[in-house]
Coordinates of C-alpha atoms in Angstrom, one line a residue:
X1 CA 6.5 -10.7 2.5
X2 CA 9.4 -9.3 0.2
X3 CA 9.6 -6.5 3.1
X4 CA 10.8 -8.5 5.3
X5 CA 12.5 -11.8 3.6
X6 CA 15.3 -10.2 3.0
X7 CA 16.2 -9.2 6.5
X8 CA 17.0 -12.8 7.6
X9 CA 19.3 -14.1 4.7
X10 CA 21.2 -11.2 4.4
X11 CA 24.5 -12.3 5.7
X12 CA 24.0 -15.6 3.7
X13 CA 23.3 -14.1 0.3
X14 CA 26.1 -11.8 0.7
X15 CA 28.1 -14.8 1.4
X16 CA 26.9 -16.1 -2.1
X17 CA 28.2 -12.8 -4.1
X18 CA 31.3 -13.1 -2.6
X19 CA 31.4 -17.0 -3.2
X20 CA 30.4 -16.4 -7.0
X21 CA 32.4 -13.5 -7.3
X22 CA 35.5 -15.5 -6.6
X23 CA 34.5 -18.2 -8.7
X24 CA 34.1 -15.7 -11.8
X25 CA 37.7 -14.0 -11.3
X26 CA 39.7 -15.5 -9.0
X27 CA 39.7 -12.7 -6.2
X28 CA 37.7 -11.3 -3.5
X29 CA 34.6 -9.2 -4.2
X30 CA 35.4 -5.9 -2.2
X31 CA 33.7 -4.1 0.0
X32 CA 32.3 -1.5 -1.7
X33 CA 31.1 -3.5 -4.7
X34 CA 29.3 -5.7 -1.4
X35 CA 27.6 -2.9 -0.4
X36 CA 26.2 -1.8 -3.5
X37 CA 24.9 -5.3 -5.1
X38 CA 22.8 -5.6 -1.9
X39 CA 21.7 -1.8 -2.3
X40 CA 20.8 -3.0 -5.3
X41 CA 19.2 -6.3 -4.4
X42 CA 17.2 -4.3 -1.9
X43 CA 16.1 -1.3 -3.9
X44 CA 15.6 -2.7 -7.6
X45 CA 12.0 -4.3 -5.9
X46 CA 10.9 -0.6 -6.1
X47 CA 12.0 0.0 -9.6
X48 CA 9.8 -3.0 -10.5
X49 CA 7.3 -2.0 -8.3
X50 CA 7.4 1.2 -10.7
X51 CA 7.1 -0.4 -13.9
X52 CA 4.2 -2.0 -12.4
X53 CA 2.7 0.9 -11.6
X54 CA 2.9 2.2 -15.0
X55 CA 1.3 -0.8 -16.6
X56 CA -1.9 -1.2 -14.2
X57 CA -4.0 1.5 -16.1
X58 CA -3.9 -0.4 -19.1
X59 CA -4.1 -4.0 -17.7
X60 CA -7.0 -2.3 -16.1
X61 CA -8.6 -1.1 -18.6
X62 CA -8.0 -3.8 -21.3
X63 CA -8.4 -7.1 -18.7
X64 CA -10.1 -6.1 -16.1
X65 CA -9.7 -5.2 -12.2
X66 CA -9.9 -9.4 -11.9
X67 CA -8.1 -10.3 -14.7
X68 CA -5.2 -7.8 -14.1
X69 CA -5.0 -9.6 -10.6
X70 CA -4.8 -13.5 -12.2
X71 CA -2.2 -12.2 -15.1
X72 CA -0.2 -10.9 -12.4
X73 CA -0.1 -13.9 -10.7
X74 CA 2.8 -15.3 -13.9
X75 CA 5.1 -12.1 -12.5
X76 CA 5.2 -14.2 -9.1
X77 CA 5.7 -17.3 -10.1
X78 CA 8.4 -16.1 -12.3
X79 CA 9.7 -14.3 -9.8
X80 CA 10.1 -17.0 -7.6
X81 CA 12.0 -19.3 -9.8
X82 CA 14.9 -16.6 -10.8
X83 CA 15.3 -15.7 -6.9
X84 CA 15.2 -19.8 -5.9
X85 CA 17.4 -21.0 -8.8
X86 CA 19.9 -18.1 -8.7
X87 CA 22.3 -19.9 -5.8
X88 CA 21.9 -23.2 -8.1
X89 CA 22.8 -21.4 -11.3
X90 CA 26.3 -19.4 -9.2
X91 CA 24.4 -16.2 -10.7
X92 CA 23.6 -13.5 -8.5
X93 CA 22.3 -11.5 -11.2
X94 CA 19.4 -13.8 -11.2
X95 CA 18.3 -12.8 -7.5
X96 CA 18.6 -9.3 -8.7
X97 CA 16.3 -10.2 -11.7
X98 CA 13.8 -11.6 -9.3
X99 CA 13.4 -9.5 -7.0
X100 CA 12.8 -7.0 -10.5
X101 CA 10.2 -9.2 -11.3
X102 CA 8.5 -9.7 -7.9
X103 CA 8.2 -5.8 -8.0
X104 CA 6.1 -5.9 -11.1
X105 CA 3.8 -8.2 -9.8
X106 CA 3.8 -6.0 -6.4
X107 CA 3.9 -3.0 -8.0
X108 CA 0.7 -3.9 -10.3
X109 CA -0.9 -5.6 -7.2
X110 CA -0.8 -2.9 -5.1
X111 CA -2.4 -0.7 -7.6
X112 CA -5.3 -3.1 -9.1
X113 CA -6.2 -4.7 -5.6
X114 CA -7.1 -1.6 -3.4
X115 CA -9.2 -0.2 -6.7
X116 CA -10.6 -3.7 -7.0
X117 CA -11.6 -4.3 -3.4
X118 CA -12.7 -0.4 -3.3
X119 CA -15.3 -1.2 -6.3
X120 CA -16.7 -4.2 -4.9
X121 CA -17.2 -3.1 -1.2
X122 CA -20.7 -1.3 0.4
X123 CA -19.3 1.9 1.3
X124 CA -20.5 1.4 5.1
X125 CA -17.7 -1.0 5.2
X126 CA -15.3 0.2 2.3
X127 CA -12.6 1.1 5.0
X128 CA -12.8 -2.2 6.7
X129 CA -12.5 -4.4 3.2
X130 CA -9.8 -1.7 2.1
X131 CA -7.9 -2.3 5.7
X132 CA -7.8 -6.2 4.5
X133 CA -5.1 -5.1 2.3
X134 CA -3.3 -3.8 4.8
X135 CA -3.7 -6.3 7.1
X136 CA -2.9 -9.2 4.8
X137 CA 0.7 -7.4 3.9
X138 CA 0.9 -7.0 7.7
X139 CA 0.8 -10.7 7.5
X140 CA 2.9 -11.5 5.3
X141 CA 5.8 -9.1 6.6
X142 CA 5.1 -11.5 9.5
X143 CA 5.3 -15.0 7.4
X144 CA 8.5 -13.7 6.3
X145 CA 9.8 -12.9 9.3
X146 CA 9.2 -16.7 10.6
X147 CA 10.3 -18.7 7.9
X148 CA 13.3 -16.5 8.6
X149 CA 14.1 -18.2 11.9
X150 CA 17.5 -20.2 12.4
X151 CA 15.3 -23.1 13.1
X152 CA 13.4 -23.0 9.8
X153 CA 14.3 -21.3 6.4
X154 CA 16.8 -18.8 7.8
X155 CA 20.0 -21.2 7.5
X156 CA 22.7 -21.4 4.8
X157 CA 21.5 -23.9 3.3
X158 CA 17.8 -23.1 2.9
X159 CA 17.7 -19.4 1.8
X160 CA 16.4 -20.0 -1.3
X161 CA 13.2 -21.6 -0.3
X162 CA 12.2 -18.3 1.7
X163 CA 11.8 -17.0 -1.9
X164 CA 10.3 -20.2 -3.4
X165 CA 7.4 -19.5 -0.8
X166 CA 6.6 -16.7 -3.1
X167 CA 4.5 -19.1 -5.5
X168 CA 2.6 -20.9 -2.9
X169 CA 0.1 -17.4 -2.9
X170 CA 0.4 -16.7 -6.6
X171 CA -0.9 -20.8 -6.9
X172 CA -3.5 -20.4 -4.8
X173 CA -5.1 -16.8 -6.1
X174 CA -4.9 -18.9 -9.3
X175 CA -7.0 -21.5 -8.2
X176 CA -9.6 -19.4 -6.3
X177 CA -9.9 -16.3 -7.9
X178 CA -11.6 -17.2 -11.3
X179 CA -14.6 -18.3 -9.2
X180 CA -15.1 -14.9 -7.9
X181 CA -17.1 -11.3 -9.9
X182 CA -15.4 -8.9 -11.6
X183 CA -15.9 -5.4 -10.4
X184 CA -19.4 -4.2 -11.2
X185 CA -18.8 -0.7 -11.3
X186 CA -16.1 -1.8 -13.8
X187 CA -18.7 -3.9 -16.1
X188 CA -21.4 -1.5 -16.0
X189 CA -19.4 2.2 -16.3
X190 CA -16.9 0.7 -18.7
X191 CA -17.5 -2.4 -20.2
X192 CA -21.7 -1.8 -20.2
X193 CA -22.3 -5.1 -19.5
X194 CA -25.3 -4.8 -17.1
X195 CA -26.4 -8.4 -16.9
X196 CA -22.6 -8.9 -15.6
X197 CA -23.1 -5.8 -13.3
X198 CA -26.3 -7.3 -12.1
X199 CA -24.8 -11.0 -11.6
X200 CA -21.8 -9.6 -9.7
X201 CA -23.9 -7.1 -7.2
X202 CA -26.1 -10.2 -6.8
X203 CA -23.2 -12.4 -6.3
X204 CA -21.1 -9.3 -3.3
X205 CA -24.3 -8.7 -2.2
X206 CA -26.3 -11.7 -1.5
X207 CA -29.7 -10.5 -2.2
X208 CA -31.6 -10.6 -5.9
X209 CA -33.1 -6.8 -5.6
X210 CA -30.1 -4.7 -6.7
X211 CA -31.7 -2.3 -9.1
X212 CA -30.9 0.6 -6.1
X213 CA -26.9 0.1 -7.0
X214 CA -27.2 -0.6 -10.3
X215 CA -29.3 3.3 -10.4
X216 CA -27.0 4.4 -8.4
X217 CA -23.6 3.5 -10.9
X218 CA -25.9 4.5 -13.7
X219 CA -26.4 8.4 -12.1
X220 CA -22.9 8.2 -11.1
X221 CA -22.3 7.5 -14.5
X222 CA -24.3 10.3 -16.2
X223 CA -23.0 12.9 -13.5
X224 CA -19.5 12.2 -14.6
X225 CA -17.2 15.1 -16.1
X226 CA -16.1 12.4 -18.7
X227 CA -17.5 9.3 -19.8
X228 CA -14.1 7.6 -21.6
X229 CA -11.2 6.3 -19.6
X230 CA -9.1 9.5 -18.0
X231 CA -5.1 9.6 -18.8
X232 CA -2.8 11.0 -16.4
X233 CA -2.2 14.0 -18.2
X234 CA -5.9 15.0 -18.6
X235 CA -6.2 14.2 -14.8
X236 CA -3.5 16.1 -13.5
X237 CA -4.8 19.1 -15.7
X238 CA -8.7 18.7 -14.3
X239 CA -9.0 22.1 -11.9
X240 CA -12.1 20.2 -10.6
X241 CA -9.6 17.4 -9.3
X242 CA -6.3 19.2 -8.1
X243 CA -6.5 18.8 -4.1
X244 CA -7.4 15.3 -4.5
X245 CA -4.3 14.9 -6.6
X246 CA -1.8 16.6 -4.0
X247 CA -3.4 14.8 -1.4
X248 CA -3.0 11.5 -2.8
X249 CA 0.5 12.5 -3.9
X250 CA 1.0 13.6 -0.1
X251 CA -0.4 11.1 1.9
X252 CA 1.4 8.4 -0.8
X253 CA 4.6 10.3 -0.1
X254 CA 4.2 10.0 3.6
X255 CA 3.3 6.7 3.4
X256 CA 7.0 5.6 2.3
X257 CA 8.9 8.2 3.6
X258 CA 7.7 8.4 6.4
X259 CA 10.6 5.6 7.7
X260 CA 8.8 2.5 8.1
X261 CA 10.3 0.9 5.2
X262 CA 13.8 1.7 6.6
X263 CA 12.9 -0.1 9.8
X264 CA 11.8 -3.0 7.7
X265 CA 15.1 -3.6 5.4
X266 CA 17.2 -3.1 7.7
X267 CA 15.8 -3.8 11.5
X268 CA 18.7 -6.6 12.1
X269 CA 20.9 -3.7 11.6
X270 CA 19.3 -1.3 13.6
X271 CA 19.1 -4.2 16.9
X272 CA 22.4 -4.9 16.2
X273 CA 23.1 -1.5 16.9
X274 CA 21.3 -0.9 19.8
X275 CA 23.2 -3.6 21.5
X276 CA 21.0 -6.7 21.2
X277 CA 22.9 -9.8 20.4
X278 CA 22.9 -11.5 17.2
X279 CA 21.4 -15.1 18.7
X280 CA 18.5 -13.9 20.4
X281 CA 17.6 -10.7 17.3
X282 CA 15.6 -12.8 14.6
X283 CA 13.0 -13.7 17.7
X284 CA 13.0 -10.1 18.9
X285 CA 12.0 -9.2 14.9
X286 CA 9.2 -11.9 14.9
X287 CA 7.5 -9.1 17.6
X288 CA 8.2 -6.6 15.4
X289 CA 5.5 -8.6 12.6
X290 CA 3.1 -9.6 15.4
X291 CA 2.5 -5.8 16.5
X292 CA 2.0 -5.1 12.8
X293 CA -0.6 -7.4 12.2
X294 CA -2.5 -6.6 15.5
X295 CA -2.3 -3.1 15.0
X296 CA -3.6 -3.4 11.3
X297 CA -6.5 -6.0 12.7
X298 CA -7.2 -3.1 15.3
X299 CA -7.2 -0.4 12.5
X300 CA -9.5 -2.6 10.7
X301 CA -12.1 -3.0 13.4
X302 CA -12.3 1.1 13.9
X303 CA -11.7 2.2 10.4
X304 CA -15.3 2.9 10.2
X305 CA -16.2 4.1 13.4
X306 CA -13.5 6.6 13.8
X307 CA -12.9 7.3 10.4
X308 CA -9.8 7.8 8.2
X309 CA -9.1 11.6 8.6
X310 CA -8.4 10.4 12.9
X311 CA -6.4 7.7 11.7
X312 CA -4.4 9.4 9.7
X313 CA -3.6 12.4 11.8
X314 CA -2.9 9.9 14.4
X315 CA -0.7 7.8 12.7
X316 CA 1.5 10.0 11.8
X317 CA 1.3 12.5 15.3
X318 CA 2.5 9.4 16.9
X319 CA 5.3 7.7 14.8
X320 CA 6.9 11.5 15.2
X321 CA 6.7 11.6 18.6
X322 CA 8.4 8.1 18.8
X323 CA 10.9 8.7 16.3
X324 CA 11.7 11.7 19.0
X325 CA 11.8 9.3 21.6
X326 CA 14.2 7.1 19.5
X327 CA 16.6 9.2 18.4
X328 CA 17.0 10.5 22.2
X329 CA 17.3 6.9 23.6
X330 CA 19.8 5.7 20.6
X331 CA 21.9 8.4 21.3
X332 CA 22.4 7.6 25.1
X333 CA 21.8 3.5 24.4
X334 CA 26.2 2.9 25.3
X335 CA 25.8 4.9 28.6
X336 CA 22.7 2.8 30.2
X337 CA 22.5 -1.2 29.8
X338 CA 18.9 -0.6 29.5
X339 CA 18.6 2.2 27.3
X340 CA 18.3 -0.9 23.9
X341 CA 15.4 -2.0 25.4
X342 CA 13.8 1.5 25.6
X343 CA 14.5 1.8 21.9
X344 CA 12.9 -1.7 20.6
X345 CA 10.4 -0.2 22.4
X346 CA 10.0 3.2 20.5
X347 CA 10.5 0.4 17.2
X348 CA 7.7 -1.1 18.5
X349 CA 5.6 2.0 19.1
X350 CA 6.6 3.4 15.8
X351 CA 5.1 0.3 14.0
X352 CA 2.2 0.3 15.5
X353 CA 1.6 4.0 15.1
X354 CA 1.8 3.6 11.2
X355 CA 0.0 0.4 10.9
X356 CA -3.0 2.5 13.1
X357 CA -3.7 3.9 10.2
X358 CA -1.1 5.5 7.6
X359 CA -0.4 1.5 6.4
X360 CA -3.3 0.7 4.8
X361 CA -5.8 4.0 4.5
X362 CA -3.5 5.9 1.5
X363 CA -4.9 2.8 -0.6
X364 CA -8.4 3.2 -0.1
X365 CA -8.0 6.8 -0.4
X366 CA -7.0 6.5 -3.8
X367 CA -10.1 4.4 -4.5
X368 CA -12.4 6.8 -2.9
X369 CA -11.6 10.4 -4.0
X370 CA -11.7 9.7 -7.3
X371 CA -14.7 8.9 -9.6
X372 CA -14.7 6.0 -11.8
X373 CA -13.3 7.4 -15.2
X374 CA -10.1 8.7 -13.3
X375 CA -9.7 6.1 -10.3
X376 CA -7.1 4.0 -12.8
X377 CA -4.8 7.2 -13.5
X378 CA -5.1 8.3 -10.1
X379 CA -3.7 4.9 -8.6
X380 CA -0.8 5.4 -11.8
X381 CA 0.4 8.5 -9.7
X382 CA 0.2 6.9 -6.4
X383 CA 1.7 3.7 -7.3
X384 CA 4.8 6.2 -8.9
X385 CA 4.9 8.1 -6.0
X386 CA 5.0 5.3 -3.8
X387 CA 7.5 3.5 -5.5
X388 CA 9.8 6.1 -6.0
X389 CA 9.8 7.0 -2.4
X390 CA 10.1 3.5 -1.5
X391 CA 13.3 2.9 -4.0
X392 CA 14.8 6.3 -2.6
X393 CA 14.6 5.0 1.3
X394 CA 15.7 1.4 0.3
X395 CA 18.7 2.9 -1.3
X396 CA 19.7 6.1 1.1
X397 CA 18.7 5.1 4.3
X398 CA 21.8 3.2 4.9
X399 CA 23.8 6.6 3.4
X400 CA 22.0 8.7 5.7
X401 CA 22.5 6.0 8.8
X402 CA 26.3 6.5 7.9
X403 CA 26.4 10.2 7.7
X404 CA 23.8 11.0 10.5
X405 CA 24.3 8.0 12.5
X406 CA 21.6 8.2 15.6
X407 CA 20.0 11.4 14.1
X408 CA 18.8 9.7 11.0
X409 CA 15.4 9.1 12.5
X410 CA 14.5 12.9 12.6
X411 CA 14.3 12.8 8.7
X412 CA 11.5 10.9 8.9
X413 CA 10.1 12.9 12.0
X414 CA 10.1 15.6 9.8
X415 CA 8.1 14.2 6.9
X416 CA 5.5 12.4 9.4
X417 CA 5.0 16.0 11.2
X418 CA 4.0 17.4 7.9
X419 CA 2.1 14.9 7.0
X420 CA 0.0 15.1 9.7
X421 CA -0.4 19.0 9.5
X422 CA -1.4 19.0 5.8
X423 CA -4.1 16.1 6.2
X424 CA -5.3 18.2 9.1
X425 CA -5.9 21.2 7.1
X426 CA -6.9 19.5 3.9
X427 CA -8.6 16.3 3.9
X428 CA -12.6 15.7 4.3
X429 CA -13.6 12.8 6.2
X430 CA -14.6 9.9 3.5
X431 CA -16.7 7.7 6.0
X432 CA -19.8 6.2 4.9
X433 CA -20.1 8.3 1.8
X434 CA -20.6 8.4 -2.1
X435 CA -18.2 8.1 -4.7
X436 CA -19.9 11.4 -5.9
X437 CA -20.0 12.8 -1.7
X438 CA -16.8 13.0 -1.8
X439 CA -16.1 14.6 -5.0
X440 CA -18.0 17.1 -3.7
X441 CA -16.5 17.7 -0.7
X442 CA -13.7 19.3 -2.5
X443 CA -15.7 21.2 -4.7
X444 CA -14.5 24.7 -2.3
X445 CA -10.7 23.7 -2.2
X446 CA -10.6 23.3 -6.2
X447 CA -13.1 26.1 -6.6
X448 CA -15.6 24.4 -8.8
X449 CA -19.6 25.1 -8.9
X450 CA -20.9 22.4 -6.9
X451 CA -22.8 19.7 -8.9
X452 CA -26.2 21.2 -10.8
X453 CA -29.5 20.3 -9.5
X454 CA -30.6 18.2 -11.6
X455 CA -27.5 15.7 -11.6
X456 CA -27.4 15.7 -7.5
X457 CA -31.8 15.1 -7.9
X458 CA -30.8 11.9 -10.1
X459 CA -28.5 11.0 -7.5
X460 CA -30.5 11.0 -4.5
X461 CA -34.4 10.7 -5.5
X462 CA -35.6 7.0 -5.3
X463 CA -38.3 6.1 -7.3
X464 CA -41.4 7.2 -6.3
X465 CA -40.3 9.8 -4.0
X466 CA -42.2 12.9 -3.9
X467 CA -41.0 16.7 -4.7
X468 CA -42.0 19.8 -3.3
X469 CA -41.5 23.3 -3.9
X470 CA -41.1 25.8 -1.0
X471 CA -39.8 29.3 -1.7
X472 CA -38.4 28.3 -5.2
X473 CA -36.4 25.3 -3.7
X474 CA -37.1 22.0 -4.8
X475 CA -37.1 19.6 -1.4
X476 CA -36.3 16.0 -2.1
X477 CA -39.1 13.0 0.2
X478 CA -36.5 10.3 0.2
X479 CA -32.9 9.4 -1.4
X480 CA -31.9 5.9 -2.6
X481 CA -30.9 3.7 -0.2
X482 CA -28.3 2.0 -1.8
X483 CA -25.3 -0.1 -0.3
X484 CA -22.9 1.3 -2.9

């Protein structure tokens, strides 16, 4: 939602600074100065978004996956205030103070919900579940987009309830989520609460027999390199863990840069550009939302038929090959009254490409390369890499737009080409596995032993299953059929 809110009151709240401006001292607010308190309006979401980032391993650790999620909730709500009350108040450095604030809360949320929603989730559907993330910020780019029409919220006089909206979902996660489990891996692994454990798998589940997941968290448990909480530091050291690292670090680095954030702060810009007129470009954005969300429904639907390693590759393949097409069709868009048409078109494609798959599968990536010790410090460095990246397009792209006018695009081709190459070469398909699976799947890459035979017996001999030796090799009769 705070993608995409901005777009429709931009005008309006520049109107405001320069209102206030004179009010404070008696002359014009120029150009320049314009520019760079909505730069800053824009990109300071990101630097929130950082500091959230920072703080989620220990929320995490000290609260919970649930109870980081209902804390966060008083960032929003806060948030939502500053950015309403700022135009009341003739302070524009409270907008720029809220939209700080509503970065923490995102910035923690983006973090804590993927790992919470990873945890809970069977993993023959942990793609779909993880895809509800994306889908649901799919959403609410779209929400934003129409309580930004003329018609509703996006007038002079109303601006400031597009950002009181922001307190309606913090209310509501208030009043729902305390009725839902905490994350079971998170009660049994860290907290060893295994009553709670039990309760909760019971509870995601819906069946009473659960002593196959709650064995199967237990030899996750005892096959772990570490049994205390990882830092960053001691994870970015682990041989054992590097390629996971650099891929989460690649695909999180892709997943901003890659240019679909520039689209989103500043699509009226780009329309206006190609020549659409400034009545009819608000409606033309709604489109923009409702491909989004389809798209991220249709990734959702797939996830775990096609897998992510497809979606990926494809996601990205794609929004270069449009970005191509764009930068070809910008460039010729004065010479052909059709030609703006052609590029909404390649907009169009280039949202759906990401939202195939690049917009929501980093997250659950994150959640599932990682075992349970580390999975906090590994979302810390993709929640800084992601919000760094997201602060640097927020505050260049216009910069580059400036400097490279129509060839701006073919930045981002760039990054989305080797993106695609590097996942490619690199990543394993996660479908349908283990936690532990797909720790060993990179076992080669980091050269590291594979796991000894006596953890990887505890972790797939059910009880009661019978042993026998052939040739010195023990064969396992049976694994444990377990959801998780």
């Amino acid at each position: 939602y705070n993608l995409s809110v901005v777009n429709a009151p931009a005008l309006y709240i520049k109107t405001f600074y320069n209102q206030t401006w004179m009010e404070r001292y008696g002359e014009p607010i120029g150009a320049d100065m314009v520019t760079m308190l909505w730069s800053i309006t824009v990109s300071i979401f990101a630097i929130g978004g950082l500091l959230g980032a920072l703080c989620v391993t220990l929320l995490t650790k000290l609260i919970g996956r649930k109870g980081t999620l209902l804390l966060n909730n008083g960032f929003a709500v806060i948030a939502a205030l500053l950015l309403a009350l700022g135009e009341k108040a003739r302070s524009f450095e409270m907008l720029i103070i809220g939209r700080f604030v509503m970065g923490v809360d995102s910035g923690i949320a983006l973090s804590a919900l993927p790992m919470y929603l990873g945890e809970i989730s069977p993993r023959h559907m942990r793609g779909s579940i993880g895809q509800f993330n994306s889908i649901l910020i799919c959403l609410g780019v779209f929400t934003g987009q129409v309580l930004g029409l003329p018609e509703l919220l996006g007038q002079e006089s109303r601006w400031n309830f597009l950002f009181a909206f922001l307190a309606l979902p913090a209310l509501l996660q208030l009043c729902v989520l305390p009725f839902l489990p905490e994350s079971p891996r998170f009660l049994l692994m860290e907290r060893r609460d295994e009553a709670g454990a039990e309760k909760a798998f019971r509870a995601f589940l819906g069946k009473k027999d659960v002593s196959k997941e709650l064995e199967e968290v237990h030899a996750e448990g005892r096959a772990q390199n570490t049994l205390h909480m990882a830092s960053v530091t001691e994870l970015l050291l682990n041989p054992a863990l590097r390629w996971q690292v650099i891929t989460v670090i690649v695909t999180m680095a892709c997943y901003q840069l890659c240019g679909l954030n520039a689209i989103w702060y500043y699509t009226n810009g780009i329309l206006r550009d190609s020549g659409f007129a400034e009545n009819v470009i608000p409606y033309i954005v709604l489109s923009t939302g409702g491909i989004e969300t389809l798209a991220a429904v249709v990734s959702g639907l797939v996830i775990e038929r096609i897998g992510r390693r497809p979606l990926l590759i494809f996601g990205f393949s794609a929004m270069a090959f449009f970005f191509g097409l764009l930068t070809v069709f910008l460039n010729f868009q004065d010479q052909y009254t059709w030609m703006p048409y052609l590029s909404f078109t390649c907009i169009l494609a280039v949202i759906a490409s990401f939202c195939s798959g690049p917009g929501g599968i980093p997250f659950v990536l994150t959640g599932e390369l990682f075992e349970q010790s580390y999975r906090p410090a590994a979302f810390m460095i993709a929640g800084i890499v992601n919000w760094v990246a997201n602060f640097a397009v927020g505050l260049l792209f216009p910069f580059m737009q400036e400097s490279l006018q129509t060839y701006a695009f073919l930045v981002f081709l760039v990054v989305c080409v080797l993106g695609a190459v590097y996942l490619y070469f690199i990543l394993p398909e996660t479908k349908n596995k283990t936690f532990m699976d797909i720790s060993q799947s990179f076992a080669k890459i980091n050269k590291v032993p594979l796991v000894n035979k006596e953890i990887e017996n505890e972790l797939t001999i059910k009880a009661g299953s019978k042993e026998v030796e052939e040739n010195g090799k023990v064969i396992i009769d049976g694994e444990i059929e377990s959801s998780f």
